[in-house]
Amino acid sequence: MQPTAYENILVEFPAARVGLVRLNRPRAYNALNGPLMQELMDALTALDSDDEIGCLVLTGSDKAFAAGADIAEMAEATPVELAQMNFIHRWERLREIKKPVIAAVSGYALGGGCELALACDMIIASETAVFGQPEINLGVIPGAGGTQRLTRALGKALAMEMVLNDRRLSAGEAVQFGLVNRVAPVESYLQEAIDLAAAIAARAPVAVRAAKDAINMAFETSLAAGLAYERNHFYALFSTEDQKEGMAAFLGKRSPAWTGR
Ligand code: CAA
């Protein structure tokens, strides 16, 4: 895929089969306004349908992943206007991305920025990362998943403190509480995310997508229904060339050559 010109994001290809989207509104700490979110979702959707890409990385700047939804854009809005402009609804498109999305987070991940990171599949944080939901200071609450995903990730007590009283998590706390995969120095967190993405992108693509889908189902359903869902994916993978290749390679004591079919 050729790089496309966007105004609020940059799309790069830093490693084989890896697509990187960089939020790029530095003057507003990457505040997530409508045009930025539209471009972000368009870019992720395009990368998701590109067969040459196996895994996506989403990042901001070293100073700020994103400082939240754009307060200036919504300050005077009515509920009807927010609904008409699809203010939060467009975020749902992230849930439809089938390839893994890794957030590389440094600096502020506040409000919608924290929610955007939480909506990704994994998070690599820099030592300066700060995760928080300060919406209560604005007289509102998180609107793009914070109350739901933080509660699932951290449990009720800490989620309550973060959302009701603007308790922020340092990178060290975030890794301790299982919110992020690992923490790296500012100089290398993005490369770590890219390396992880490249490693995943080198694996059997259909199985990777099935694995992501099955894990996400754990948040949507009962254990019995989730187990049935997983089992169906497992059986279905036996219709792929990559399953035959993977098992033949193991038995033949050689490396598999995946085709994504
Ligand atoms: N929306 C719009 N503009 C923002 C912004 C946001 N979320 N965050 C920062 N900016 C802008 C500031 O208005 C400022 O612009 P000007 O230079 O034109 O005045 C610029 O970015 C720099 O910000 P500060 O001067 O405040 O910089 P700082 O270093 O003193 O503080 C900060 C940085 C701690 C991130 C602070 O800007 C801040 O607290 N931002 C707001 C964080 C927030 O409340 N986020 C939640 C938003 S609501 C939401 O996200 C709803 C949802 O769930 C979807």
Tab-separated table of C-alpha atoms and ligand atoms in Angstrom:
chain	number	residue	atom	x	y	z
A	1	MET	CA	0.000	0.000	0.000
A	2	GLN	CA	1.277	3.490	-0.893
A	3	PRO	CA	1.380	6.135	1.871
A	4	THR	CA	-1.753	8.325	1.707
A	5	ALA	CA	-1.709	12.038	2.527
A	6	TYR	CA	-3.693	12.833	5.657
A	7	GLU	CA	-3.803	16.112	7.612
A	8	ASN	CA	-3.967	14.846	11.190
A	9	ILE	CA	-2.185	11.507	11.038
A	10	LEU	CA	0.830	9.966	9.355
A	11	VAL	CA	0.879	6.457	7.926
A	12	GLU	CA	4.235	4.704	7.746
A	13	PHE	CA	5.577	1.242	6.997
A	14	PRO	CA	8.472	0.790	9.448
A	15	ALA	CA	8.943	-2.990	9.111
A	16	ALA	CA	7.854	-5.864	6.916
A	17	ARG	CA	4.069	-6.341	7.079
A	18	VAL	CA	3.662	-3.607	9.727
A	19	GLY	CA	1.501	-0.514	9.251
A	20	LEU	CA	2.111	2.381	11.646
A	21	VAL	CA	-0.395	5.183	12.222
A	22	ARG	CA	0.932	8.240	14.031
A	23	LEU	CA	-1.481	10.791	15.513
A	24	ASN	CA	-0.154	14.155	14.385
A	25	ARG	CA	-1.813	17.207	15.998
A	26	PRO	CA	1.165	18.248	18.118
A	27	ARG	CA	-0.161	21.716	18.995
A	28	ALA	CA	-3.166	20.229	20.788
A	29	TYR	CA	-1.455	17.189	22.316
A	30	ASN	CA	-3.149	15.079	19.636
A	31	ALA	CA	-6.626	15.993	20.874
A	32	LEU	CA	-8.971	13.677	19.010
A	33	ASN	CA	-11.231	15.930	16.930
A	34	GLY	CA	-13.666	14.711	14.295
A	35	PRO	CA	-11.378	15.039	11.259
A	36	LEU	CA	-8.542	13.236	13.078
A	37	MET	CA	-10.818	10.385	14.168
A	38	GLN	CA	-12.255	10.096	10.664
A	39	GLU	CA	-8.773	9.878	9.154
A	40	LEU	CA	-7.626	7.444	11.834
A	41	MET	CA	-10.512	5.078	11.235
A	42	ASP	CA	-10.128	5.360	7.447
A	43	ALA	CA	-6.403	4.573	7.700
A	44	LEU	CA	-6.872	1.620	10.057
A	45	THR	CA	-9.623	0.229	7.828
A	46	ALA	CA	-7.412	0.550	4.737
A	47	LEU	CA	-4.481	-1.174	6.469
A	48	ASP	CA	-6.820	-3.885	7.717
A	49	SER	CA	-7.854	-4.753	4.177
A	50	ASP	CA	-4.284	-4.715	2.809
A	51	ASP	CA	-3.005	-8.299	2.427
A	52	GLU	CA	0.582	-7.101	2.691
A	53	ILE	CA	0.031	-5.861	6.248
A	54	GLY	CA	-0.209	-8.290	9.157
A	55	CYS	CA	-0.239	-6.086	12.253
A	56	LEU	CA	-0.870	-2.418	13.047
A	57	VAL	CA	0.780	0.011	15.457
A	58	LEU	CA	-0.935	3.182	16.672
A	59	THR	CA	1.144	5.884	18.311
A	60	GLY	CA	1.218	9.599	19.132
A	61	SER	CA	4.259	11.674	20.021
A	62	ASP	CA	6.740	11.107	22.835
A	63	LYS	CA	4.963	13.885	24.793
A	64	ALA	CA	1.399	12.801	24.204
A	65	PHE	CA	-0.341	9.741	22.864
A	66	ALA	CA	-3.518	11.847	22.984
A	67	ALA	CA	-4.967	14.294	25.532
A	68	GLY	CA	-8.542	13.206	24.880
A	69	ALA	CA	-11.459	14.190	22.746
A	70	ASP	CA	-11.241	17.773	21.494
A	71	ILE	CA	-12.784	19.917	24.223
A	72	ALA	CA	-13.057	23.009	21.998
A	73	GLU	CA	-14.978	21.007	19.409
A	74	MET	CA	-17.592	19.714	21.850
A	75	ALA	CA	-17.829	22.496	24.457
A	76	GLU	CA	-20.937	24.173	23.010
A	77	ALA	CA	-22.515	21.106	21.416
A	78	THR	CA	-26.038	19.873	22.121
A	79	PRO	CA	-26.752	16.139	22.497
A	80	VAL	CA	-28.404	16.123	19.076
A	81	GLU	CA	-25.380	17.772	17.463
A	82	LEU	CA	-23.027	15.246	19.074
A	83	ALA	CA	-25.172	12.412	17.736
A	84	GLN	CA	-25.444	14.026	14.286
A	85	MET	CA	-21.686	14.472	13.995
A	86	ASN	CA	-21.194	10.837	15.048
A	87	PHE	CA	-18.976	12.197	17.813
A	88	ILE	CA	-18.308	8.903	19.588
A	89	HIS	CA	-19.996	6.486	17.225
A	90	ARG	CA	-17.149	6.523	14.734
A	91	TRP	CA	-14.887	5.049	17.428
A	92	GLU	CA	-16.829	1.815	17.029
A	93	ARG	CA	-15.027	1.213	13.737
A	94	LEU	CA	-11.943	0.266	15.761
A	95	ARG	CA	-13.808	-2.780	17.016
A	96	GLU	CA	-14.196	-3.988	13.444
A	97	ILE	CA	-10.451	-4.071	12.724
A	98	LYS	CA	-9.542	-7.754	12.362
A	99	LYS	CA	-5.762	-7.483	12.523
A	100	PRO	CA	-4.040	-6.881	15.863
A	101	VAL	CA	-3.548	-3.228	16.794
A	102	ILE	CA	-0.734	-2.374	19.222
A	103	ALA	CA	-0.786	1.033	20.931
A	104	ALA	CA	2.646	2.573	21.554
A	105	VAL	CA	1.894	5.101	24.305
A	106	SER	CA	4.155	7.852	25.641
A	107	GLY	CA	3.262	10.911	27.703
A	108	TYR	CA	-0.388	11.837	28.170
A	109	ALA	CA	-3.021	9.196	27.464
A	110	LEU	CA	-5.944	11.095	28.950
A	111	GLY	CA	-9.686	10.848	28.443
A	112	GLY	CA	-10.358	9.683	24.918
A	113	GLY	CA	-6.595	9.103	24.558
A	114	CYS	CA	-6.687	6.549	27.349
A	115	GLU	CA	-9.835	5.049	25.844
A	116	LEU	CA	-8.223	4.827	22.426
A	117	ALA	CA	-5.248	2.942	23.886
A	118	LEU	CA	-7.609	0.640	25.797
A	119	ALA	CA	-9.514	-0.126	22.595
A	120	CYS	CA	-6.300	-1.456	21.034
A	121	ASP	CA	-5.284	-5.083	21.572
A	122	MET	CA	-1.998	-4.520	23.396
A	123	ILE	CA	-0.156	-1.519	24.816
A	124	ILE	CA	3.583	-0.856	24.947
A	125	ALA	CA	4.163	2.183	27.163
A	126	SER	CA	7.092	4.512	27.583
A	127	GLU	CA	8.309	5.348	31.082
A	128	THR	CA	6.602	8.755	30.813
A	129	ALA	CA	3.153	7.405	29.965
A	130	VAL	CA	0.278	8.621	32.155
A	131	PHE	CA	-3.139	7.000	31.868
A	132	GLY	CA	-6.182	8.854	33.172
A	133	GLN	CA	-9.839	9.734	32.725
A	134	PRO	CA	-10.089	13.399	33.742
A	135	GLU	CA	-13.564	13.955	32.226
A	136	ILE	CA	-15.023	14.465	35.707
A	137	ASN	CA	-13.096	17.774	35.807
A	138	LEU	CA	-15.151	18.890	32.784
A	139	GLY	CA	-18.483	17.902	34.292
A	140	VAL	CA	-18.866	14.771	32.178
A	141	ILE	CA	-17.774	11.128	32.194
A	142	PRO	CA	-15.762	9.030	29.714
A	143	GLY	CA	-17.786	8.491	26.551
A	144	ALA	CA	-15.619	6.203	24.431
A	145	GLY	CA	-15.368	3.123	26.607
A	146	GLY	CA	-13.470	4.221	29.721
A	147	THR	CA	-16.053	3.115	32.266
A	148	GLN	CA	-16.371	-0.293	30.595
A	149	ARG	CA	-12.830	-1.178	29.539
A	150	LEU	CA	-11.069	0.156	32.644
A	151	THR	CA	-13.446	-1.814	34.847
A	152	ARG	CA	-12.764	-4.987	32.887
A	153	ALA	CA	-9.008	-4.387	32.844
A	154	LEU	CA	-8.443	-3.117	36.388
A	155	GLY	CA	-11.480	-4.085	38.447
A	156	LYS	CA	-14.162	-1.900	39.970
A	157	ALA	CA	-12.266	-0.209	42.799
A	158	LEU	CA	-9.492	1.360	40.739
A	159	ALA	CA	-11.785	2.141	37.798
A	160	MET	CA	-14.086	4.013	40.188
A	161	GLU	CA	-11.188	6.032	41.564
A	162	MET	CA	-9.886	6.886	38.098
A	163	VAL	CA	-13.249	7.925	36.663
A	164	LEU	CA	-14.782	9.564	39.746
A	165	ASN	CA	-11.670	11.274	41.089
A	166	ASP	CA	-9.169	11.648	38.215
A	167	ARG	CA	-6.718	9.132	39.691
A	168	ARG	CA	-3.961	8.750	37.090
A	169	LEU	CA	-1.752	5.732	36.555
A	170	SER	CA	1.969	5.964	35.914
A	171	ALA	CA	3.519	3.587	33.410
A	172	GLY	CA	4.848	1.497	36.298
A	173	GLU	CA	1.384	1.207	37.844
A	174	ALA	CA	-0.178	0.431	34.480
A	175	VAL	CA	2.138	-2.520	33.943
A	176	GLN	CA	1.720	-3.680	37.545
A	177	PHE	CA	-2.080	-3.677	37.143
A	178	GLY	CA	-1.990	-5.446	33.782
A	179	LEU	CA	-3.207	-2.511	31.700
A	180	VAL	CA	-0.112	-2.536	29.492
A	181	ASN	CA	2.134	-5.315	28.208
A	182	ARG	CA	5.413	-3.658	29.154
A	183	VAL	CA	7.220	-0.404	29.739
A	184	ALA	CA	10.289	0.736	27.835
A	185	PRO	CA	12.438	3.890	27.792
A	186	VAL	CA	11.112	6.807	25.724
A	187	GLU	CA	13.927	6.199	23.256
A	188	SER	CA	12.794	2.650	22.472
A	189	TYR	CA	9.095	2.112	23.298
A	190	LEU	CA	7.992	2.685	19.695
A	191	GLN	CA	10.633	0.343	18.308
A	192	GLU	CA	9.537	-2.291	20.842
A	193	ALA	CA	5.975	-1.949	19.610
A	194	ILE	CA	7.115	-2.189	15.992
A	195	ASP	CA	9.233	-5.265	16.782
A	196	LEU	CA	6.278	-6.935	18.500
A	197	ALA	CA	4.048	-6.065	15.553
A	198	ALA	CA	6.615	-7.452	13.091
A	199	ALA	CA	6.867	-10.708	15.039
A	200	ILE	CA	3.074	-11.136	15.056
A	201	ALA	CA	2.843	-10.100	11.405
A	202	ALA	CA	5.242	-12.928	10.500
A	203	ARG	CA	2.846	-15.540	11.931
A	204	ALA	CA	0.013	-17.395	10.199
A	205	PRO	CA	-2.377	-14.523	9.327
A	206	VAL	CA	-5.685	-16.366	9.467
A	207	ALA	CA	-4.825	-17.914	12.827
A	208	VAL	CA	-3.733	-14.525	14.189
A	209	ARG	CA	-7.073	-12.976	13.222
A	210	ALA	CA	-8.974	-15.926	14.690
A	211	ALA	CA	-6.992	-15.644	17.925
A	212	LYS	CA	-7.780	-11.933	18.290
A	213	ASP	CA	-11.442	-12.526	17.570
A	214	ALA	CA	-11.697	-15.390	20.068
A	215	ILE	CA	-9.947	-13.476	22.863
A	216	ASN	CA	-12.180	-10.442	22.332
A	217	MET	CA	-15.228	-12.701	22.553
A	218	ALA	CA	-14.227	-13.394	26.175
A	219	PHE	CA	-15.441	-9.856	26.966
A	220	GLU	CA	-18.784	-10.347	25.280
A	221	THR	CA	-20.141	-13.687	26.385
A	222	SER	CA	-20.518	-16.465	28.960
A	223	LEU	CA	-17.710	-18.990	29.443
A	224	ALA	CA	-19.701	-21.804	27.812
A	225	ALA	CA	-20.559	-19.713	24.750
A	226	GLY	CA	-16.987	-18.417	24.568
A	227	LEU	CA	-15.544	-21.918	24.697
A	228	ALA	CA	-17.891	-22.996	21.888
A	229	TYR	CA	-16.829	-19.945	19.883
A	230	GLU	CA	-13.151	-20.761	20.367
A	231	ARG	CA	-13.719	-24.420	19.437
A	232	ASN	CA	-15.450	-23.424	16.194
A	233	HIS	CA	-12.513	-21.197	15.244
A	234	PHE	CA	-10.124	-24.044	16.064
A	235	TYR	CA	-12.000	-26.507	13.845
A	236	ALA	CA	-12.384	-23.937	11.055
A	237	LEU	CA	-8.616	-23.341	10.933
A	238	PHE	CA	-8.232	-26.917	9.707
A	239	SER	CA	-9.637	-25.687	6.393
A	240	THR	CA	-6.599	-23.425	5.888
A	241	GLU	CA	-3.416	-24.190	3.967
A	242	ASP	CA	-1.489	-22.650	6.852
A	243	GLN	CA	-2.740	-25.284	9.304
A	244	LYS	CA	-1.562	-28.077	6.967
A	245	GLU	CA	1.745	-26.256	6.430
A	246	GLY	CA	2.285	-25.494	10.125
A	247	MET	CA	1.762	-29.049	11.259
A	248	ALA	CA	3.698	-30.549	8.323
A	249	ALA	CA	6.590	-28.195	9.079
A	250	PHE	CA	6.593	-29.210	12.738
A	251	LEU	CA	6.594	-32.915	11.862
A	252	GLY	CA	9.201	-32.344	9.124
A	253	LYS	CA	11.414	-30.415	11.548
A	254	ARG	CA	11.527	-27.305	9.335
A	255	SER	CA	10.238	-23.724	9.513
A	256	PRO	CA	6.728	-23.124	8.154
A	257	ALA	CA	6.144	-20.880	5.132
A	258	TRP	CA	2.793	-19.176	5.671
A	259	THR	CA	0.607	-18.168	2.728
A	260	GLY	CA	-2.305	-16.606	4.615
A	261	ARG	CA	-4.721	-19.026	2.983
B	1	CAA	N1	-8.948	19.187	23.629
B	1	CAA	C1	-8.626	20.322	22.996
B	1	CAA	N2	-7.460	20.963	23.151
B	1	CAA	C2	-6.578	20.415	24.008
B	1	CAA	C3	-6.842	19.229	24.719
B	1	CAA	C4	-8.096	18.601	24.490
B	1	CAA	N3	-8.430	17.436	25.073
B	1	CAA	N4	-5.773	18.943	25.494
B	1	CAA	C5	-4.868	19.907	25.276
B	1	CAA	N5	-5.348	20.806	24.376
B	1	CAA	C6	-4.708	22.020	23.882
B	1	CAA	C7	-4.816	23.168	24.867
B	1	CAA	O1	-6.052	23.825	24.759
B	1	CAA	C8	-3.645	24.036	24.433
B	1	CAA	O2	-4.017	24.750	23.281
B	1	CAA	P1	-3.542	26.304	23.113
B	1	CAA	O3	-2.038	26.227	23.055
B	1	CAA	O4	-4.164	26.714	21.813
B	1	CAA	O5	-4.039	27.037	24.305
B	1	CAA	C9	-2.608	23.016	24.018
B	1	CAA	O6	-3.308	21.788	23.737
B	1	CAA	C10	-1.601	22.748	25.096
B	1	CAA	O7	-2.305	22.414	26.286
B	1	CAA	P2	-1.953	23.047	27.729
B	1	CAA	O8	-1.584	24.490	27.577
B	1	CAA	O9	-3.073	22.738	28.655
B	1	CAA	O10	-0.628	22.220	28.084
B	1	CAA	P3	-0.117	21.686	29.508
B	1	CAA	O11	1.221	21.101	29.236
B	1	CAA	O12	-0.241	22.741	30.551
B	1	CAA	O13	-1.144	20.506	29.926
B	1	CAA	C11	-2.528	18.540	29.568
B	1	CAA	C12	-1.260	19.336	29.136
B	1	CAA	C13	-2.348	17.983	30.977
B	1	CAA	C14	-2.688	17.395	28.573
B	1	CAA	C15	-3.728	19.501	29.532
B	1	CAA	O14	-3.783	20.133	28.267
B	1	CAA	C16	-5.054	18.828	29.744
B	1	CAA	O15	-5.420	18.558	30.892
B	1	CAA	N6	-5.816	18.555	28.656
B	1	CAA	C17	-7.186	18.055	28.752
B	1	CAA	C18	-7.228	16.601	29.161
B	1	CAA	C19	-8.669	16.169	29.270
B	1	CAA	O16	-9.460	16.696	30.040
B	1	CAA	N7	-9.057	15.154	28.457
B	1	CAA	C20	-10.412	14.636	28.433
B	1	CAA	C21	-11.168	15.246	27.283
B	1	CAA	S1	-12.889	14.782	27.260
B	1	CAA	C22	-12.912	13.251	26.555
B	1	CAA	O17	-11.894	12.693	26.164
B	1	CAA	C23	-14.290	12.627	26.402
B	1	CAA	C24	-14.282	11.213	25.957
B	1	CAA	O18	-14.294	10.314	26.757
B	1	CAA	C25	-14.313	10.857	24.535
